[in-house]
Every structure is written in structure tokens, then in C-alpha cells.
mmCIF file of C-alpha atoms in Angstrom:
data_model
loop_
_atom_site.group_PDB
_atom_site.id
_atom_site.type_symbol
_atom_site.label_atom_id
_atom_site.label_comp_id
_atom_site.label_asym_id
_atom_site.label_seq_id
_atom_site.Cartn_x
_atom_site.Cartn_y
_atom_site.Cartn_z
ATOM 1 C CA MET A 1 -24.348 20.015 -24.780
ATOM 2 C CA THR A 2 -22.909 16.546 -25.498
ATOM 3 C CA GLU A 3 -25.122 14.066 -27.062
ATOM 4 C CA THR A 4 -25.129 10.439 -25.724
ATOM 5 C CA ALA A 5 -25.773 7.587 -28.114
ATOM 6 C CA PRO A 6 -29.692 6.325 -27.550
ATOM 7 C CA PRO A 7 -29.277 2.879 -25.525
ATOM 8 C CA SER A 8 -30.743 0.943 -28.660
ATOM 9 C CA SER A 9 -27.285 1.834 -30.297
ATOM 10 C CA ILE A 10 -25.090 0.830 -27.626
ATOM 11 C CA THR A 11 -23.184 -2.763 -28.150
ATOM 12 C CA TYR A 12 -21.841 -4.948 -25.686
ATOM 13 C CA ALA A 13 -18.320 -4.343 -27.688
ATOM 14 C CA GLY A 14 -18.871 -0.686 -27.645
ATOM 15 C CA TYR A 15 -19.969 -0.101 -23.962
ATOM 16 C CA LEU A 16 -16.891 -2.267 -22.984
ATOM 17 C CA ALA A 17 -14.476 -0.719 -25.384
ATOM 18 C CA LEU A 18 -13.428 -4.128 -26.287
ATOM 19 C CA ASP A 19 -11.597 -3.331 -29.195
ATOM 20 C CA ASP A 20 -9.039 -1.302 -27.355
ATOM 21 C CA LEU A 21 -8.991 -3.739 -24.224
ATOM 22 C CA LEU A 22 -8.155 -6.905 -26.427
ATOM 23 C CA ALA A 23 -5.787 -4.938 -28.375
ATOM 24 C CA ALA A 24 -3.642 -3.935 -25.143
ATOM 25 C CA GLN A 25 -1.781 -7.112 -24.759
ATOM 26 C CA HIS A 26 1.771 -6.949 -26.613
ATOM 27 C CA PRO A 27 4.034 -9.616 -25.926
ATOM 28 C CA LEU A 28 7.513 -9.025 -26.447
ATOM 29 C CA SER A 29 8.421 -12.706 -27.576
ATOM 30 C CA ASP A 30 6.848 -15.479 -29.487
ATOM 31 C CA GLN A 31 6.773 -17.696 -26.620
ATOM 32 C CA HIS A 32 3.307 -18.896 -25.829
ATOM 33 C CA ASP A 33 3.106 -18.367 -21.984
ATOM 34 C CA GLU A 34 3.885 -14.687 -22.399
ATOM 35 C CA MET A 35 0.475 -13.801 -23.240
ATOM 36 C CA LEU A 36 -0.649 -15.508 -19.922
ATOM 37 C CA PHE A 37 1.890 -13.292 -18.130
ATOM 38 C CA VAL A 38 0.834 -10.216 -19.597
ATOM 39 C CA ILE A 39 -3.049 -10.866 -18.935
ATOM 40 C CA ILE A 40 -2.681 -12.087 -15.489
ATOM 41 C CA HIS A 41 -0.692 -8.613 -14.627
ATOM 42 C CA GLN A 42 -3.135 -6.534 -16.819
ATOM 43 C CA THR A 43 -6.141 -8.253 -15.099
ATOM 44 C CA LYS A 44 -4.545 -7.311 -11.560
ATOM 45 C CA GLU A 45 -4.172 -3.969 -12.717
ATOM 46 C CA LEU A 46 -8.041 -3.535 -13.560
ATOM 47 C CA TRP A 47 -8.880 -4.930 -10.252
ATOM 48 C CA LEU A 48 -6.745 -2.637 -8.433
ATOM 49 C CA LYS A 49 -8.357 0.096 -10.335
ATOM 50 C CA GLN A 50 -11.680 -0.959 -8.802
ATOM 51 C CA ILE A 51 -10.014 -1.377 -5.288
ATOM 52 C CA LEU A 52 -8.864 2.197 -5.308
ATOM 53 C CA HIS A 53 -12.256 3.280 -6.175
ATOM 54 C CA GLU A 54 -13.926 1.372 -3.409
ATOM 55 C CA VAL A 55 -11.473 2.711 -0.996
ATOM 56 C CA ALA A 56 -11.854 6.212 -1.822
ATOM 57 C CA LEU A 57 -15.465 5.827 -1.391
ATOM 58 C CA ALA A 58 -15.135 4.236 2.045
ATOM 59 C CA GLN A 59 -12.688 6.606 3.192
ATOM 60 C CA ALA A 60 -14.964 9.576 2.407
ATOM 61 C CA LEU A 61 -17.699 7.793 3.864
ATOM 62 C CA VAL A 62 -15.695 7.311 7.265
ATOM 63 C CA ARG A 63 -14.195 10.490 7.473
ATOM 64 C CA ALA A 64 -17.707 11.777 7.327
ATOM 65 C CA GLY A 65 -18.683 9.548 10.105
ATOM 66 C CA ASP A 66 -20.994 7.563 8.084
ATOM 67 C CA LEU A 67 -19.281 4.239 9.192
ATOM 68 C CA VAL A 68 -22.116 1.695 8.373
ATOM 69 C CA PRO A 69 -22.424 2.662 4.476
ATOM 70 C CA ALA A 70 -18.515 2.259 4.400
ATOM 71 C CA TYR A 71 -19.095 -1.490 5.223
ATOM 72 C CA LYS A 72 -20.365 -2.467 1.587
ATOM 73 C CA SER A 73 -17.209 -0.856 -0.155
ATOM 74 C CA LEU A 74 -14.819 -2.681 2.287
ATOM 75 C CA ALA A 75 -16.265 -5.951 2.073
ATOM 76 C CA ARG A 76 -16.219 -5.714 -1.893
ATOM 77 C CA VAL A 77 -12.576 -4.851 -1.811
ATOM 78 C CA SER A 78 -12.263 -8.083 0.308
ATOM 79 C CA ARG A 79 -13.887 -10.065 -2.267
ATOM 80 C CA ILE A 80 -11.750 -8.475 -5.119
ATOM 81 C CA GLN A 81 -8.630 -9.478 -3.082
ATOM 82 C CA THR A 82 -9.896 -13.169 -2.885
ATOM 83 C CA VAL A 83 -10.191 -13.193 -6.659
ATOM 84 C CA MET A 84 -6.765 -11.686 -7.012
ATOM 85 C CA THR A 85 -5.107 -14.154 -5.085
ATOM 86 C CA LEU A 86 -6.839 -17.251 -6.673
ATOM 87 C CA SER A 87 -5.135 -15.604 -9.872
ATOM 88 C CA TRP A 88 -1.846 -16.763 -8.820
ATOM 89 C CA ASP A 89 -2.825 -20.337 -9.071
ATOM 90 C CA ILE A 90 -3.512 -19.668 -12.958
ATOM 91 C CA LEU A 91 -0.145 -17.981 -13.197
ATOM 92 C CA ALA A 92 1.536 -21.285 -11.507
ATOM 93 C CA THR A 93 0.773 -23.378 -14.236
ATOM 94 C CA MET A 94 3.653 -21.728 -15.900
ATOM 95 C CA THR A 95 6.633 -23.895 -15.356
ATOM 96 C CA PRO A 96 10.089 -22.735 -14.413
ATOM 97 C CA ALA A 97 11.047 -23.653 -18.143
ATOM 98 C CA ASP A 98 8.051 -21.949 -19.712
ATOM 99 C CA TYR A 99 8.571 -18.669 -17.825
ATOM 100 C CA LEU A 100 12.729 -18.742 -18.487
ATOM 101 C CA ARG A 101 12.021 -18.844 -22.221
ATOM 102 C CA PHE A 102 10.837 -15.187 -22.137
ATOM 103 C CA ARG A 103 11.921 -13.615 -18.995
ATOM 104 C CA GLY A 104 14.816 -11.810 -20.629
ATOM 105 C CA VAL A 105 12.335 -9.637 -22.575
ATOM 106 C CA LEU A 106 10.908 -8.402 -19.464
ATOM 107 C CA GLY A 107 14.158 -6.264 -18.602
ATOM 108 C CA SER A 108 14.022 -4.320 -15.304
ATOM 109 C CA SER A 109 10.022 -4.418 -14.863
ATOM 110 C CA SER A 110 8.817 -5.823 -11.970
ATOM 111 C CA GLY A 111 5.634 -6.009 -10.117
ATOM 112 C CA PHE A 112 6.637 -4.048 -7.328
ATOM 113 C CA GLN A 113 6.689 -0.920 -9.433
ATOM 114 C CA SER A 114 2.915 -0.876 -9.707
ATOM 115 C CA ASP A 115 1.880 2.555 -8.883
ATOM 116 C CA GLN A 116 -1.614 1.240 -8.358
ATOM 117 C CA PHE A 117 -0.514 -1.279 -5.636
ATOM 118 C CA ARG A 118 1.459 1.571 -3.783
ATOM 119 C CA ARG A 119 -1.253 3.659 -3.978
ATOM 120 C CA PHE A 120 -3.536 0.894 -2.300
ATOM 121 C CA GLU A 121 -0.861 -0.038 0.523
ATOM 122 C CA SER A 122 -0.771 3.926 0.944
ATOM 123 C CA MET A 123 -4.749 4.217 1.595
ATOM 124 C CA LEU A 124 -4.478 1.365 3.978
ATOM 125 C CA GLY A 125 -1.335 2.968 6.031
ATOM 126 C CA LEU A 126 1.555 1.646 4.501
ATOM 127 C CA LYS A 127 3.334 4.984 3.456
ATOM 128 C CA ASP A 128 6.801 4.500 1.446
ATOM 129 C CA ASP A 129 8.029 7.538 -0.723
ATOM 130 C CA ARG A 130 11.018 5.394 -1.925
ATOM 131 C CA PHE A 131 8.265 4.056 -4.510
ATOM 132 C CA LEU A 132 7.855 7.365 -6.137
ATOM 133 C CA ARG A 133 11.180 7.147 -8.155
ATOM 134 C CA PHE A 134 9.625 4.423 -10.456
ATOM 135 C CA HIS A 135 7.164 6.860 -11.729
ATOM 136 C CA GLU A 136 9.012 10.026 -12.639
ATOM 137 C CA GLU A 137 8.321 9.438 -16.284
ATOM 138 C CA ARG A 138 4.767 8.961 -15.766
ATOM 139 C CA PRO A 139 3.587 12.325 -14.091
ATOM 140 C CA GLU A 140 0.140 11.466 -13.591
ATOM 141 C CA ALA A 141 0.907 8.369 -12.087
ATOM 142 C CA HIS A 142 3.638 9.832 -9.834
ATOM 143 C CA ALA A 143 1.286 12.679 -8.830
ATOM 144 C CA ALA A 144 -1.384 10.082 -7.771
ATOM 145 C CA LEU A 145 1.294 8.092 -5.543
ATOM 146 C CA LYS A 146 2.218 11.130 -4.028
ATOM 147 C CA ALA A 147 -1.039 12.485 -3.156
ATOM 148 C CA ALA A 148 -2.014 9.054 -1.522
ATOM 149 C CA ILE A 149 1.148 9.319 0.840
ATOM 150 C CA ASP A 150 0.821 12.744 1.676
ATOM 151 C CA ALA A 151 -2.901 12.157 2.633
ATOM 152 C CA PRO A 152 -4.485 10.511 5.852
ATOM 153 C CA SER A 153 -5.267 6.987 5.381
ATOM 154 C CA LEU A 154 -8.184 4.760 5.810
ATOM 155 C CA TYR A 155 -6.762 4.000 9.101
ATOM 156 C CA ASP A 156 -6.143 7.790 9.794
ATOM 157 C CA ASP A 157 -9.666 8.436 9.311
ATOM 158 C CA ALA A 158 -10.952 5.503 11.380
ATOM 159 C CA LEU A 159 -8.692 6.783 14.461
ATOM 160 C CA SER A 160 -9.962 10.089 13.855
ATOM 161 C CA GLN A 161 -13.406 9.007 14.184
ATOM 162 C CA LEU A 162 -12.904 6.967 17.450
ATOM 163 C CA ALA A 163 -11.689 10.194 18.889
ATOM 164 C CA VAL A 164 -14.949 11.950 17.877
ATOM 165 C CA ALA A 165 -17.051 9.315 19.528
ATOM 166 C CA GLY A 166 -14.957 10.267 22.867
ATOM 167 C CA LEU A 167 -12.611 7.152 22.822
ATOM 168 C CA PRO A 168 -9.066 7.853 23.899
ATOM 169 C CA VAL A 169 -7.043 8.346 21.166
ATOM 170 C CA PRO A 170 -4.038 10.423 21.689
ATOM 171 C CA VAL A 171 -3.553 13.943 20.217
ATOM 172 C CA ALA A 172 -0.212 13.044 19.123
ATOM 173 C CA VAL A 173 -1.501 10.231 16.985
ATOM 174 C CA LEU A 174 -4.349 12.462 15.489
ATOM 175 C CA ASN A 175 -1.901 15.033 14.679
ATOM 176 C CA ARG A 176 0.935 12.994 13.220
ATOM 177 C CA ASP A 177 2.583 13.617 9.882
ATOM 178 C CA VAL A 178 0.583 11.306 7.873
ATOM 179 C CA SER A 179 2.884 11.073 4.923
ATOM 180 C CA LYS A 180 5.309 8.655 7.181
ATOM 181 C CA PRO A 181 4.585 5.250 8.449
ATOM 182 C CA TYR A 182 2.357 4.648 11.188
ATOM 183 C CA GLU A 183 3.849 3.568 14.494
ATOM 184 C CA PRO A 184 1.795 1.345 16.596
ATOM 185 C CA SER A 185 0.651 3.106 19.999
ATOM 186 C CA GLU A 186 -0.448 1.222 23.049
ATOM 187 C CA ALA A 187 -2.993 3.924 23.621
ATOM 188 C CA VAL A 188 -4.570 3.205 20.316
ATOM 189 C CA GLU A 189 -4.466 -0.246 21.168
ATOM 190 C CA ALA A 190 -6.302 0.597 24.444
ATOM 191 C CA ALA A 191 -8.929 2.444 22.596
ATOM 192 C CA TRP A 192 -9.504 -0.265 20.344
ATOM 193 C CA LEU A 193 -9.814 -2.745 23.333
ATOM 194 C CA GLU A 194 -12.627 -0.757 24.622
ATOM 195 C CA VAL A 195 -14.593 -1.296 21.316
ATOM 196 C CA TYR A 196 -14.002 -5.066 21.333
ATOM 197 C CA ARG A 197 -14.789 -5.264 25.243
ATOM 198 C CA ASP A 198 -18.271 -3.603 24.523
ATOM 199 C CA THR A 199 -19.291 -4.426 20.993
ATOM 200 C CA GLU A 200 -22.904 -3.787 21.918
ATOM 201 C CA ARG A 201 -22.045 -0.053 22.728
ATOM 202 C CA TRP A 202 -19.463 0.520 20.107
ATOM 203 C CA TRP A 203 -21.096 -1.879 17.586
ATOM 204 C CA PRO A 204 -20.325 0.451 14.343
ATOM 205 C CA PHE A 205 -16.847 0.777 15.376
ATOM 206 C CA TYR A 206 -16.302 -2.838 15.924
ATOM 207 C CA GLN A 207 -17.911 -3.773 12.514
ATOM 208 C CA LEU A 208 -15.700 -1.342 10.905
ATOM 209 C CA ALA A 209 -12.520 -2.963 12.737
ATOM 210 C CA GLU A 210 -13.367 -6.367 11.599
ATOM 211 C CA LYS A 211 -13.768 -4.929 8.022
ATOM 212 C CA LEU A 212 -10.286 -3.408 8.186
ATOM 213 C CA VAL A 213 -8.875 -6.553 9.492
ATOM 214 C CA ASP A 214 -10.627 -8.405 6.674
ATOM 215 C CA LEU A 215 -8.411 -6.368 4.434
ATOM 216 C CA ASP A 216 -5.126 -6.778 5.903
ATOM 217 C CA ASP A 217 -5.899 -10.541 6.286
ATOM 218 C CA ALA A 218 -6.664 -10.579 2.671
ATOM 219 C CA LEU A 219 -3.354 -8.458 1.642
ATOM 220 C CA LEU A 220 -1.288 -10.735 3.692
ATOM 221 C CA THR A 221 -2.766 -13.846 1.889
ATOM 222 C CA TRP A 222 -2.306 -12.585 -1.325
ATOM 223 C CA ARG A 223 1.398 -11.719 -0.456
ATOM 224 C CA HIS A 224 1.922 -15.193 0.814
ATOM 225 C CA LYS A 225 0.491 -16.758 -2.415
ATOM 226 C CA HIS A 226 2.800 -14.482 -4.313
ATOM 227 C CA VAL A 227 5.696 -15.599 -2.306
ATOM 228 C CA VAL A 228 5.263 -19.333 -2.910
ATOM 229 C CA THR A 229 4.237 -18.560 -6.746
ATOM 230 C CA VAL A 230 7.349 -16.778 -7.448
ATOM 231 C CA GLU A 231 9.284 -19.559 -5.615
ATOM 232 C CA ARG A 232 7.788 -22.219 -7.567
ATOM 233 C CA ILE A 233 8.471 -20.537 -10.922
ATOM 234 C CA ILE A 234 11.991 -18.719 -10.164
ATOM 235 C CA GLY A 235 13.097 -20.563 -6.869
ATOM 236 C CA ARG A 236 15.623 -18.097 -5.428
ATOM 237 C CA ARG A 237 16.630 -15.985 -8.279
ATOM 238 C CA ARG A 238 16.733 -12.201 -7.906
ATOM 239 C CA GLY A 239 13.568 -10.541 -9.380
ATOM 240 C CA THR A 240 13.510 -8.717 -12.769
ATOM 241 C CA GLY A 241 13.343 -5.338 -10.606
ATOM 242 C CA GLY A 242 16.612 -5.961 -8.931
ATOM 243 C CA THR A 243 14.956 -7.111 -5.595
ATOM 244 C CA ASP A 244 16.053 -10.332 -3.670
ATOM 245 C CA GLY A 245 13.245 -11.990 -5.032
ATOM 246 C CA VAL A 246 11.491 -14.387 -2.625
ATOM 247 C CA GLY A 247 13.469 -12.845 0.204
ATOM 248 C CA TYR A 248 12.063 -9.526 -0.197
ATOM 249 C CA LEU A 249 8.287 -10.871 -0.783
ATOM 250 C CA THR A 250 8.920 -12.737 2.522
ATOM 251 C CA GLU A 251 10.063 -9.726 4.366
ATOM 252 C CA THR A 252 6.554 -8.035 3.195
ATOM 253 C CA LEU A 253 4.644 -10.671 5.107
ATOM 254 C CA GLN A 254 5.773 -9.070 8.353
ATOM 255 C CA ARG A 255 3.842 -5.828 7.416
ATOM 256 C CA ARG A 256 0.399 -5.136 9.116
ATOM 257 C CA CYS A 257 -1.880 -1.903 7.877
ATOM 258 C CA PHE A 258 -3.740 -1.848 10.894
ATOM 259 C CA PRO A 259 -1.248 -2.895 13.873
ATOM 260 C CA GLU A 260 -3.324 -2.845 17.063
ATOM 261 C CA LEU A 261 -6.231 -4.538 15.507
ATOM 262 C CA TRP A 262 -4.020 -7.636 15.517
ATOM 263 C CA SER A 263 -2.135 -6.948 18.948
ATOM 264 C CA LEU A 264 -5.356 -6.340 20.994
ATOM 265 C CA ARG A 265 -6.407 -9.978 20.332
ATOM 266 C CA THR A 266 -3.864 -11.139 22.934
ATOM 267 C CA LYS A 267 -4.995 -8.991 25.569
ATOM 268 C CA LEU A 268 -9.016 -9.650 25.232
#
């Protein structure tokens, strides 16, 4: 039986493993601003860890038909996304000259290689197995991302619950290959339209839909601020990971995790 330390002996630093946490920053140059660059990105990864924790709970609840309890975790994710978006303003205090002094030490590393961010996208329905190749040297990260790609997304779970409730979600959508990118469906849009046209009858689904739109909205806001910050610091240079930099990031602004929840608004 494992013994735990009595509460009176637990310190703030010990509980939070501060010595390990604060020793995890290893700038590769002697430039002052590299520390900010490291901490900003490490902090984002910590928030992503919490996001994955919350989305996993929300998925389990939705999959079990417990829609209302899922709202809390989804709302929390939206708040975390807001904090992550605001962090770009801190990074933007670094000028182009500041960044260019240490950019060379980054090699081919790039934020688009973040396995946690790709897991988050996959859990929301944006599946893309091309990103698996960046994690072949990290078996656990590779396996976690592969599992997220192969599993039903939060949106798949929501659509399944719509069908259980008697709304007309096509069998072809319910039985699709969930490892592939989701394709918008007019029939799914029609099912959500029923929810939005009779919100009193379908209140739990209506609220779930709006929580999902909050996530998508926050993700788009985060992407937009990312584009602006990158252009402010490196202009139209290619990204360190070999992407088209601002061009690549701008393309991501067209992605929607829950497409019918956007398109139905025109038809209400």
C-alpha cells in the first residue's frame, strides 16, 4: 500500500513540482527574448493539456447522453482558449529584430508540430493523419494522436445523440469512417435547423450546439491572432517548419469544426 505524505507536510512548491517546472526552460542562445518565446509556448502546451482533459470528459458525457453536465467542461475550454489567444499579445512585445537574433537556433521546429494541438483538432473533428509523421520519434505522442484521429470526434458524438433523440441524421453520416475529415451534410444541417427552430423542445441540444460554436469561434479567433502576430514578427517569411508561414496560417482560417452549425444560420 502506497503511503502519502500527511497534508501538513505538503508545501506549495512540492505540490506543484515547481523545481521541475521552473527547470524546464532551456534557451539555446544567449538572447534575452528567447526565454519569453520558450515560456509562451510551454504555457500553451500546459493549457492544451487541460483542454484535452476537459474535452475528454465532455465527450464521455455527451456519448452517454448527459448533455447538460458537459456544458461546464466545454465552457471551461472556451475560457482557456481566450487566455491562449491573449498570450499572443505578450509574444508581440518581441520585435522582428529581437526574434531574428535567435531564430536560427530553432532549426526546423515549429508550433504546427504540436501533437497536443493536433489531438485537440482531431477531437473536435478536424482529422488529418499527415501530422502523424512529425511524432514518429515520440511513440506515446504518436499513439495518442493516432487514437484521437481514429476515434469519433465530439461532433460525431453530438450527431449520434441527435439521432438517438429522433432527429433525422442520415445513417451514412452515423456510420462514416470517423478517421477521415468530416464532410458537411445538408441533411445534418436540416436536423440542426429543427433544433434551432424549436429551441424550447430541443433546449439541451440547442445549448450544446452553442457551446460547440463557442469552441469553434474561439479556435478561429486564436488562429487569426496567430496570423497577425506572426506577420508582425516575421512578415511573409517561410515558417521554421518549412510551411508558407503567414500563407499557411491564413488558410487555416477557412476550417470549421462544426460546419452545419454555421451554415444553418443563413436559413433560420
